[in-house]
CSV table of C-alpha atoms and ligand atoms in Angstrom, one decimal:
chain,number,residue,atom,x,y,z
A,246,UNK,CA,-22.3,-1.5,-66.7
A,247,UNK,CA,-19.3,-3.9,-66.6
A,248,UNK,CA,-15.8,-2.4,-66.7
A,249,UNK,CA,-12.5,-4.3,-67.0
A,250,UNK,CA,-9.5,-2.3,-65.7
A,251,UNK,CA,-6.1,-3.5,-67.2
A,252,UNK,CA,-2.6,-2.8,-66.1
A,253,UNK,CA,-0.5,-2.5,-63.0
A,254,UNK,CA,3.0,-3.1,-61.9
A,255,UNK,CA,3.9,-0.3,-59.6
A,256,UNK,CA,1.8,1.7,-57.2
A,257,UNK,CA,1.8,4.5,-59.8
A,258,UNK,CA,-0.5,2.4,-62.0
A,259,UNK,CA,-2.4,0.4,-59.4
A,260,UNK,CA,-3.4,3.2,-57.0
A,261,UNK,CA,-5.1,5.5,-59.5
A,262,UNK,CA,-6.7,2.4,-61.1
A,263,UNK,CA,-8.3,1.6,-57.7
A,264,UNK,CA,-9.6,5.1,-57.4
A,265,UNK,CA,-11.2,4.8,-60.8
A,266,UNK,CA,-12.7,1.4,-59.9
A,267,UNK,CA,-14.3,2.8,-56.7
A,268,UNK,CA,-15.8,5.7,-58.5
A,269,UNK,CA,-17.3,3.4,-61.2
A,270,UNK,CA,-18.7,1.1,-58.6
A,271,UNK,CA,-20.0,3.7,-56.1
A,272,UNK,CA,-21.2,6.5,-58.4
A,273,UNK,CA,-22.2,4.5,-61.5
A,274,UNK,CA,-23.1,1.0,-60.1
A,275,UNK,CA,-20.6,-0.6,-62.3
A,276,UNK,CA,-19.3,-4.2,-61.9
A,277,UNK,CA,-15.5,-3.8,-62.1
A,278,UNK,CA,-12.8,-6.5,-62.6
A,279,UNK,CA,-9.1,-6.1,-63.0
A,280,UNK,CA,-6.6,-7.9,-65.2
A,281,UNK,CA,-2.9,-7.8,-64.1
A,282,UNK,CA,0.2,-9.9,-63.8
A,283,UNK,CA,1.5,-12.0,-60.9
A,284,UNK,CA,4.6,-9.7,-60.3
A,285,UNK,CA,2.8,-6.4,-59.9
A,286,UNK,CA,1.6,-4.7,-56.7
A,287,UNK,CA,-1.9,-5.3,-57.9
A,288,UNK,CA,-1.8,-8.9,-56.6
A,289,UNK,CA,-1.9,-7.4,-53.0
A,290,UNK,CA,-3.7,-4.1,-53.4
A,291,UNK,CA,-6.6,-5.2,-55.7
A,292,UNK,CA,-8.0,-8.1,-53.6
A,293,UNK,CA,-7.4,-6.0,-50.5
A,294,UNK,CA,-9.7,-3.3,-52.0
A,295,UNK,CA,-12.4,-6.0,-52.7
A,296,UNK,CA,-12.1,-6.3,-56.4
A,297,UNK,CA,-11.6,-9.5,-58.5
A,298,UNK,CA,-8.2,-9.8,-60.2
A,299,UNK,CA,-7.5,-12.0,-63.2
A,300,UNK,CA,-3.9,-12.7,-63.9
A,301,UNK,CA,-2.2,-13.0,-67.3
A,302,UNK,CA,1.5,-13.7,-68.2
A,303,UNK,CA,3.3,-10.8,-69.8
A,304,UNK,CA,7.1,-10.6,-70.0
A,305,UNK,CA,9.3,-7.5,-69.5
A,306,UNK,CA,10.7,-5.2,-72.1
A,307,UNK,CA,12.6,-2.5,-70.2
A,308,UNK,CA,16.0,-3.0,-68.6
A,309,UNK,CA,16.1,-6.7,-69.5
A,310,UNK,CA,18.4,-8.9,-71.8
A,311,UNK,CA,17.7,-9.2,-75.6
A,312,UNK,CA,16.7,-12.8,-75.1
A,313,UNK,CA,14.0,-11.8,-72.5
A,314,UNK,CA,12.8,-9.0,-74.8
A,315,UNK,CA,12.5,-11.4,-77.7
A,316,UNK,CA,10.6,-13.9,-75.5
A,317,UNK,CA,8.2,-11.1,-74.4
A,318,UNK,CA,7.5,-10.1,-78.0
A,319,UNK,CA,7.0,-13.8,-79.0
A,320,UNK,CA,4.6,-14.3,-76.0
A,321,UNK,CA,2.5,-11.2,-76.8
A,322,UNK,CA,0.0,-12.9,-79.1
A,323,UNK,CA,-0.7,-15.5,-76.3
A,324,UNK,CA,-1.3,-12.6,-73.8
A,325,UNK,CA,-3.7,-11.0,-76.3
A,326,UNK,CA,-5.5,-14.3,-76.8
A,327,UNK,CA,-5.9,-14.8,-73.1
A,328,UNK,CA,-7.4,-11.3,-72.8
A,329,UNK,CA,-9.7,-12.0,-75.8
A,330,UNK,CA,-11.0,-15.0,-73.7
A,331,UNK,CA,-11.4,-12.7,-70.6
A,332,UNK,CA,-13.2,-10.1,-72.6
A,333,UNK,CA,-15.5,-12.7,-74.2
A,334,UNK,CA,-16.5,-14.2,-70.9
A,335,UNK,CA,-16.8,-11.0,-68.8
A,336,UNK,CA,-18.3,-8.9,-71.7
A,337,UNK,CA,-17.2,-5.5,-70.4
A,338,UNK,CA,-18.9,-2.4,-71.8
A,339,UNK,CA,-15.5,-0.6,-71.5
A,340,UNK,CA,-11.9,-1.7,-71.0
A,341,UNK,CA,-9.8,0.9,-69.2
A,342,UNK,CA,-6.0,0.6,-69.6
A,343,UNK,CA,-4.0,2.3,-66.9
A,344,UNK,CA,-0.5,1.4,-68.3
A,345,UNK,CA,1.9,-1.3,-67.1
A,346,UNK,CA,2.4,-4.9,-68.1
A,347,UNK,CA,-1.2,-6.2,-68.6
A,348,UNK,CA,-2.5,-3.0,-70.1
A,349,UNK,CA,-1.1,-3.6,-73.6
A,350,UNK,CA,-2.5,-7.0,-74.4
A,351,UNK,CA,-5.9,-6.3,-72.7
A,352,UNK,CA,-6.3,-3.0,-74.7
A,353,UNK,CA,-5.3,-4.8,-77.9
A,354,UNK,CA,-7.9,-7.5,-77.3
A,355,UNK,CA,-10.6,-4.9,-76.6
A,356,UNK,CA,-9.7,-3.0,-79.8
A,357,UNK,CA,-9.8,-6.3,-81.8
A,358,UNK,CA,-13.2,-7.1,-80.4
A,359,UNK,CA,-14.5,-3.5,-80.8
A,360,UNK,CA,-15.1,-2.9,-77.2
A,361,UNK,CA,-14.8,0.8,-76.3
A,362,UNK,CA,-11.4,1.6,-74.6
A,363,UNK,CA,-10.2,4.4,-72.3
A,364,UNK,CA,-6.5,4.9,-71.7
A,365,UNK,CA,-5.3,6.6,-68.6
A,366,UNK,CA,-1.9,8.2,-68.7
A,367,UNK,CA,-0.5,10.1,-65.7
A,368,UNK,CA,3.0,10.9,-67.1
A,369,UNK,CA,4.0,13.6,-69.5
A,370,UNK,CA,5.3,11.0,-71.9
A,371,UNK,CA,3.3,7.7,-72.1
A,372,UNK,CA,4.9,4.4,-71.4
A,373,UNK,CA,5.2,1.7,-74.0
A,374,UNK,CA,1.8,0.0,-73.5
A,375,UNK,CA,-0.2,3.3,-73.9
A,376,UNK,CA,2.1,4.5,-76.8
A,377,UNK,CA,1.3,1.3,-78.8
A,378,UNK,CA,-2.5,1.6,-78.5
A,379,UNK,CA,-2.8,5.4,-78.1
A,380,UNK,CA,-4.2,6.1,-81.6
A,381,UNK,CA,-6.6,3.2,-81.5
A,382,UNK,CA,-8.4,3.9,-78.2
A,383,UNK,CA,-11.8,5.5,-78.0
A,384,UNK,CA,-10.8,8.1,-75.5
A,385,UNK,CA,-7.9,8.9,-73.1
A,386,UNK,CA,-7.6,10.7,-69.7
A,387,UNK,CA,-4.2,12.5,-69.3
A,388,UNK,CA,-2.5,14.7,-66.8
A,389,UNK,CA,-0.6,17.1,-69.1
A,390,UNK,CA,-1.8,19.0,-72.1
A,391,UNK,CA,1.2,18.0,-74.2
A,392,UNK,CA,0.3,14.3,-73.7
A,393,UNK,CA,-2.9,14.6,-75.6
A,394,UNK,CA,-1.2,14.2,-78.9
A,395,UNK,CA,-0.2,10.6,-78.2
A,396,UNK,CA,-3.9,9.6,-78.1
A,397,UNK,CA,-7.2,9.7,-79.8
A,398,UNK,CA,-10.0,11.5,-77.9
A,399,UNK,CA,-7.8,12.7,-75.1
A,400,UNK,CA,-8.8,15.1,-72.3
A,401,UNK,CA,-6.8,16.6,-69.5
A,402,UNK,CA,-8.5,15.3,-66.3
A,403,UNK,CA,-5.5,15.0,-63.9
A,404,UNK,CA,-4.8,12.0,-61.8
A,405,UNK,CA,-7.5,10.5,-59.5
A,406,UNK,CA,-6.5,10.9,-55.8
A,407,UNK,CA,-8.4,9.5,-52.9
A,408,UNK,CA,-10.9,12.1,-51.5
A,409,UNK,CA,-9.3,11.9,-48.1
A,410,UNK,CA,-6.1,13.6,-49.4
A,411,UNK,CA,-8.2,16.7,-50.2
A,412,UNK,CA,-9.7,16.7,-46.7
A,413,UNK,CA,-6.3,17.1,-45.0
A,414,UNK,CA,-6.3,20.5,-43.2
A,415,UNK,CA,-3.1,22.6,-43.0
A,416,UNK,CA,-1.2,21.8,-39.8
A,417,UNK,CA,-1.5,24.5,-37.1
A,418,UNK,CA,1.6,26.5,-36.4
A,419,UNK,CA,2.7,24.1,-33.7
A,420,UNK,CA,6.3,23.6,-32.8
A,421,UNK,CA,6.6,19.9,-33.7
A,422,UNK,CA,7.9,19.2,-37.1
A,423,UNK,CA,7.5,15.9,-39.1
A,424,UNK,CA,9.5,15.0,-42.1
A,425,UNK,CA,8.2,12.1,-44.3
A,426,UNK,CA,10.8,10.5,-46.5
A,427,UNK,CA,9.5,8.1,-49.2
A,428,UNK,CA,10.7,6.9,-52.5
A,429,UNK,CA,7.4,6.1,-54.3
A,430,UNK,CA,5.9,2.7,-54.2
A,431,UNK,CA,9.3,0.9,-54.6
A,432,UNK,CA,11.4,3.0,-52.3
A,433,UNK,CA,14.4,5.0,-53.5
A,434,UNK,CA,17.9,3.7,-52.9
A,435,UNK,CA,19.5,7.2,-53.1
A,436,UNK,CA,17.3,8.5,-50.2
A,437,UNK,CA,17.9,5.3,-48.3
A,438,UNK,CA,21.6,5.7,-48.5
A,439,UNK,CA,21.7,9.5,-47.9
A,440,UNK,CA,19.4,9.8,-45.0
A,441,UNK,CA,21.3,7.7,-42.4
A,442,UNK,CA,24.3,9.9,-43.0
A,443,UNK,CA,22.5,13.1,-42.0
A,444,UNK,CA,19.6,12.2,-39.7
A,445,UNK,CA,21.8,12.5,-36.6
A,446,UNK,CA,22.8,16.1,-37.5
A,447,UNK,CA,19.3,17.0,-38.6
A,448,UNK,CA,17.7,15.8,-35.3
A,449,UNK,CA,20.3,17.7,-33.4
A,450,UNK,CA,19.7,20.9,-35.3
A,451,UNK,CA,15.9,20.7,-34.9
A,452,UNK,CA,15.0,19.2,-31.5
A,453,UNK,CA,11.3,19.1,-32.1
A,454,UNK,CA,11.7,17.1,-35.3
A,455,UNK,CA,10.4,13.5,-36.0
A,456,UNK,CA,11.2,11.6,-39.1
A,457,UNK,CA,9.3,8.8,-40.8
A,458,UNK,CA,11.3,7.0,-43.5
A,459,UNK,CA,9.7,4.6,-46.0
A,460,UNK,CA,12.4,2.4,-47.5
A,461,UNK,CA,10.5,0.2,-50.0
A,462,UNK,CA,10.1,-3.5,-49.5
A,463,UNK,CA,13.5,-4.5,-51.0
A,464,UNK,CA,15.6,-2.0,-49.2
A,465,UNK,CA,14.3,-2.3,-45.6
A,466,UNK,CA,17.1,-4.5,-44.2
A,467,UNK,CA,20.0,-2.5,-45.8
A,468,UNK,CA,18.5,0.8,-44.7
A,469,UNK,CA,18.1,-0.3,-41.1
A,470,UNK,CA,21.7,-1.5,-41.1
A,471,UNK,CA,22.9,1.9,-42.3
A,472,UNK,CA,20.9,3.6,-39.5
A,473,UNK,CA,22.3,1.1,-37.0
A,474,UNK,CA,25.9,1.8,-38.2
A,475,UNK,CA,25.2,5.5,-37.7
A,476,UNK,CA,24.2,4.8,-34.1
A,477,UNK,CA,20.5,5.6,-34.7
A,478,UNK,CA,18.9,2.2,-34.3
A,479,UNK,CA,17.3,3.1,-31.0
A,480,UNK,CA,16.4,6.7,-32.0
A,481,UNK,CA,12.9,7.3,-30.7
A,482,UNK,CA,12.3,10.2,-33.1
A,483,UNK,CA,12.9,8.0,-36.2
A,484,UNK,CA,10.5,5.4,-37.6
A,485,UNK,CA,11.6,3.2,-40.4
A,486,UNK,CA,9.0,1.2,-42.4
A,487,UNK,CA,9.1,-0.7,-45.7
A,488,UNK,CA,5.7,0.4,-47.0
A,489,UNK,CA,3.1,2.9,-45.6
A,490,UNK,CA,-0.4,1.5,-45.9
A,491,UNK,CA,-2.0,4.6,-44.4
A,492,UNK,CA,-0.5,7.3,-46.7
A,493,UNK,CA,-3.4,9.8,-46.0
A,494,UNK,CA,-2.6,9.8,-42.2
A,495,UNK,CA,1.1,10.1,-42.9
A,496,UNK,CA,0.6,13.0,-45.2
A,497,UNK,CA,-1.7,14.7,-42.7
A,498,UNK,CA,0.9,14.6,-40.0
A,499,UNK,CA,3.9,15.7,-42.2
A,500,UNK,CA,5.2,19.2,-42.6
A,501,UNK,CA,7.6,18.3,-45.4
A,502,UNK,CA,8.1,15.4,-47.8
A,503,UNK,CA,11.4,14.3,-49.2
A,504,UNK,CA,10.4,12.1,-52.1
A,505,UNK,CA,10.6,11.0,-55.7
A,506,UNK,CA,8.3,12.8,-58.2
A,507,UNK,CA,6.2,9.9,-59.6
A,508,UNK,CA,2.9,11.0,-61.0
A,509,UNK,CA,0.5,10.0,-58.2
A,510,UNK,CA,2.9,11.2,-55.6
A,511,UNK,CA,2.7,14.7,-57.2
A,512,UNK,CA,-1.1,14.5,-57.4
A,513,UNK,CA,-1.3,13.6,-53.7
A,514,UNK,CA,1.1,16.4,-52.7
A,515,UNK,CA,-1.2,18.8,-54.6
A,516,UNK,CA,-4.4,17.4,-53.1
A,517,UNK,CA,-3.0,17.5,-49.6
A,518,UNK,CA,-1.4,20.9,-50.1
A,519,UNK,CA,2.0,19.8,-48.8
A,520,UNK,CA,5.5,21.2,-49.2
A,521,UNK,CA,8.1,18.9,-50.7
A,522,UNK,CA,11.8,18.5,-51.6
A,523,UNK,CA,11.8,16.4,-54.8
A,524,UNK,CA,14.5,14.1,-56.1
A,525,UNK,CA,13.3,12.8,-59.5
A,526,UNK,CA,14.1,9.3,-60.5
A,527,UNK,CA,16.6,9.9,-63.3
A,528,UNK,CA,16.0,6.6,-65.1
A,529,UNK,CA,12.2,7.1,-65.5
A,530,UNK,CA,11.3,6.9,-69.2
A,531,UNK,CA,12.0,10.2,-71.0
A,532,UNK,CA,13.0,11.7,-67.7
A,533,UNK,CA,9.3,12.1,-66.9
A,534,UNK,CA,9.8,12.5,-63.2
A,535,UNK,CA,11.9,15.6,-63.8
A,536,UNK,CA,9.0,17.0,-65.9
A,537,UNK,CA,6.5,16.2,-63.1
A,538,UNK,CA,8.8,18.0,-60.6
A,539,UNK,CA,9.4,21.0,-62.9
A,540,UNK,CA,5.7,21.9,-62.9
A,541,UNK,CA,5.8,22.2,-59.1
A,542,UNK,CA,9.1,24.0,-59.0
A,543,UNK,CA,7.9,26.6,-61.6
A,544,UNK,CA,4.9,27.2,-59.4
A,545,UNK,CA,7.2,27.6,-56.3
A,546,UNK,CA,5.2,24.7,-54.8
A,547,UNK,CA,8.3,22.5,-54.2
A,548,UNK,CA,12.1,22.5,-54.2
A,549,UNK,CA,14.2,20.2,-56.2
A,550,UNK,CA,17.6,18.5,-56.1
A,551,UNK,CA,18.6,16.4,-59.1
A,552,UNK,CA,20.1,13.0,-58.1
A,553,UNK,CA,23.5,13.7,-59.5
A,554,UNK,CA,23.9,16.8,-57.3
A,555,UNK,CA,22.5,15.1,-54.1
A,556,UNK,CA,25.4,15.4,-51.7
A,557,UNK,CA,25.2,15.0,-47.9
A,558,UNK,CA,25.8,18.7,-47.3
A,559,UNK,CA,23.3,19.9,-49.9
A,560,UNK,CA,20.5,17.6,-48.6
A,561,UNK,CA,21.2,18.5,-45.0
A,562,UNK,CA,21.2,22.2,-45.6
A,563,UNK,CA,18.1,22.1,-47.8
A,564,UNK,CA,16.1,20.0,-45.3
A,565,UNK,CA,17.2,22.1,-42.3
A,566,UNK,CA,16.4,25.4,-44.1
A,567,UNK,CA,13.0,24.3,-45.2
A,568,UNK,CA,12.0,22.6,-41.8
A,569,UNK,CA,13.0,25.7,-39.9
A,570,UNK,CA,10.9,28.0,-42.0
A,571,UNK,CA,7.3,27.3,-41.2
A,572,UNK,CA,6.0,30.2,-43.3
A,573,UNK,CA,7.7,29.0,-46.4
A,574,UNK,CA,6.4,25.4,-45.8
A,575,UNK,CA,2.8,26.8,-45.5
A,576,UNK,CA,3.3,28.9,-48.7
A,577,UNK,CA,4.6,26.0,-50.7
A,578,UNK,CA,1.7,23.8,-49.4
A,579,UNK,CA,-0.9,26.4,-50.5
A,580,UNK,CA,0.8,26.7,-54.0
A,581,UNK,CA,0.8,22.9,-54.3
A,582,UNK,CA,-2.9,22.8,-53.6
A,583,UNK,CA,-3.4,25.3,-56.5
A,584,UNK,CA,-2.1,22.5,-58.8
A,585,UNK,CA,-4.6,19.9,-57.8
A,586,UNK,CA,-7.4,18.5,-60.0
A,587,UNK,CA,-10.1,17.8,-57.5
A,588,UNK,CA,-12.6,16.4,-60.0
A,589,UNK,CA,-10.3,14.0,-61.9
A,590,UNK,CA,-11.9,10.8,-60.8
A,591,UNK,CA,-15.5,12.1,-61.5
A,592,UNK,CA,-14.4,13.3,-64.9
A,593,UNK,CA,-12.8,9.9,-65.7
A,594,UNK,CA,-15.9,8.1,-64.4
A,595,UNK,CA,-18.1,10.2,-66.7
A,596,UNK,CA,-15.8,9.5,-69.7
A,597,UNK,CA,-16.2,5.8,-69.1
A,598,UNK,CA,-20.0,6.1,-69.0
A,599,UNK,CA,-20.1,8.2,-72.1
A,600,UNK,CA,-18.0,5.8,-74.3
A,601,UNK,CA,-19.9,2.8,-72.9
A,602,UNK,CA,-23.0,3.7,-74.9
B,732,UD1,C1,10.5,4.0,-60.5
B,732,UD1,C2,9.3,4.3,-61.4
B,732,UD1,O1,9.3,3.9,-62.6
B,732,UD1,N1,8.4,5.1,-61.0
B,732,UD1,C3,7.1,5.3,-61.7
B,732,UD1,C4,6.0,4.8,-61.0
B,732,UD1,O2,6.2,5.3,-59.7
B,732,UD1,P1,5.5,4.9,-58.3
B,732,UD1,O3,4.9,3.5,-58.4
B,732,UD1,O4,6.4,5.2,-57.2
B,732,UD1,O5,4.2,5.9,-58.4
B,732,UD1,P2,3.7,7.2,-57.9
B,732,UD1,O6,4.7,8.1,-57.3
B,732,UD1,O7,2.9,7.7,-59.1
B,732,UD1,O8,2.7,6.7,-56.8
B,732,UD1,C5,3.1,6.0,-55.7
B,732,UD1,C6,1.8,5.6,-55.0
B,732,UD1,O9,2.1,4.7,-53.9
B,732,UD1,C7,1.6,5.2,-52.7
B,732,UD1,N2,2.5,4.7,-51.7
B,732,UD1,C8,3.8,4.8,-51.8
B,732,UD1,C9,4.7,4.4,-50.8
B,732,UD1,C10,4.1,3.8,-49.7
B,732,UD1,O10,4.8,3.4,-48.7
B,732,UD1,N3,2.8,3.7,-49.6
B,732,UD1,C11,1.9,4.1,-50.6
B,732,UD1,O11,0.7,4.0,-50.4
B,732,UD1,C12,1.6,6.7,-52.9
B,732,UD1,O12,0.7,7.3,-51.9
B,732,UD1,C13,1.2,6.8,-54.3
B,732,UD1,O13,-0.2,6.7,-54.4
B,732,UD1,O14,4.7,5.1,-61.6
B,732,UD1,C14,4.5,6.5,-61.8
B,732,UD1,C15,3.2,6.6,-62.5
B,732,UD1,O15,3.2,5.9,-63.8
B,732,UD1,C16,5.6,7.1,-62.6
B,732,UD1,O16,5.4,8.5,-62.6
B,732,UD1,C17,6.9,6.8,-61.9
B,732,UD1,O17,8.0,7.4,-62.6
């Protein structure tokens, strides 16, 4: 079986796409190729994972000028034509669209050529690419029941998460505490600006605390500068990094995450059974990060601060309270695990096989 996986952009698209690719290769002997764009995270992560990546040009539609939008729409037929060529030469049995820039044209090409298609949608409300093709796809794998109505043949599978996240065992009741701060695959400016203001006081209040802070590639220098100005440049209990390649290991060592509520992040928190303090990204389409977070808050598996209410005092007291209460951290972690979908990737693999015939 040959499968073309289309899409990318942020980690939220690329990382589950890679989990699907590995499953199709390892469990079903499939030959898998990717199609993405030069500006997405796929350019690094896909070749690193050992898969072939074809690049197409697709413009941007969100948060750009009218001129850019018009150019993107005008270029769309070219993108679709390029994908038609790719589909004709690779002859996939199925095209999987994971959302993000390259997903729309590739799925349209597959639909035109009558190749079976599977859409993967992790968010409560689909992004543009999936919304455009949703009613034309052969099947769809989604994370929320309410999302099924946007697609044909949709099934709730949850989000594929690397097996290793499920293998993380709860930390023993040792004294050390580890806080992992991360803003999704891009980093979160609001966390990068808030943490340097409170880390000194937090470390003072909890002597056994260590903090790992992922800033996102673009914000590393500015965040380091804020820590420097706060007199924390040489603090041995603080590690600042632009991107964490070994997220499983970082999750395993952490007692609490302070993070955004992107779809894969939430699936990983559930798989690993970790407590979190969530600050949803308010500009996410249809406020979907808030919806992702609300599911966890309702299950008492996480706490939430909305960005507009994120003050120094509020953040400091929430983190201090949670980090000092080991029982509450353990309870939240257990409840988070109850929200996991341990068979998501197998179910998606089987859906691909089923529609390939
Ligand atoms: C700003 C924005 O539009 N965010 C969207 C984007 O988020 P984003 O790209 O942040 O996606 P997610 O939170 O879904 O996933 C982030 C992924 O990156 C990994 N990771 C992150 C940081 C790091 O240093 N190392 C690392 O490996 C995480 O383990 C996770 O697997 O896609 C998600 C899925 O469509 C959406 O729900 C988010 O709303």
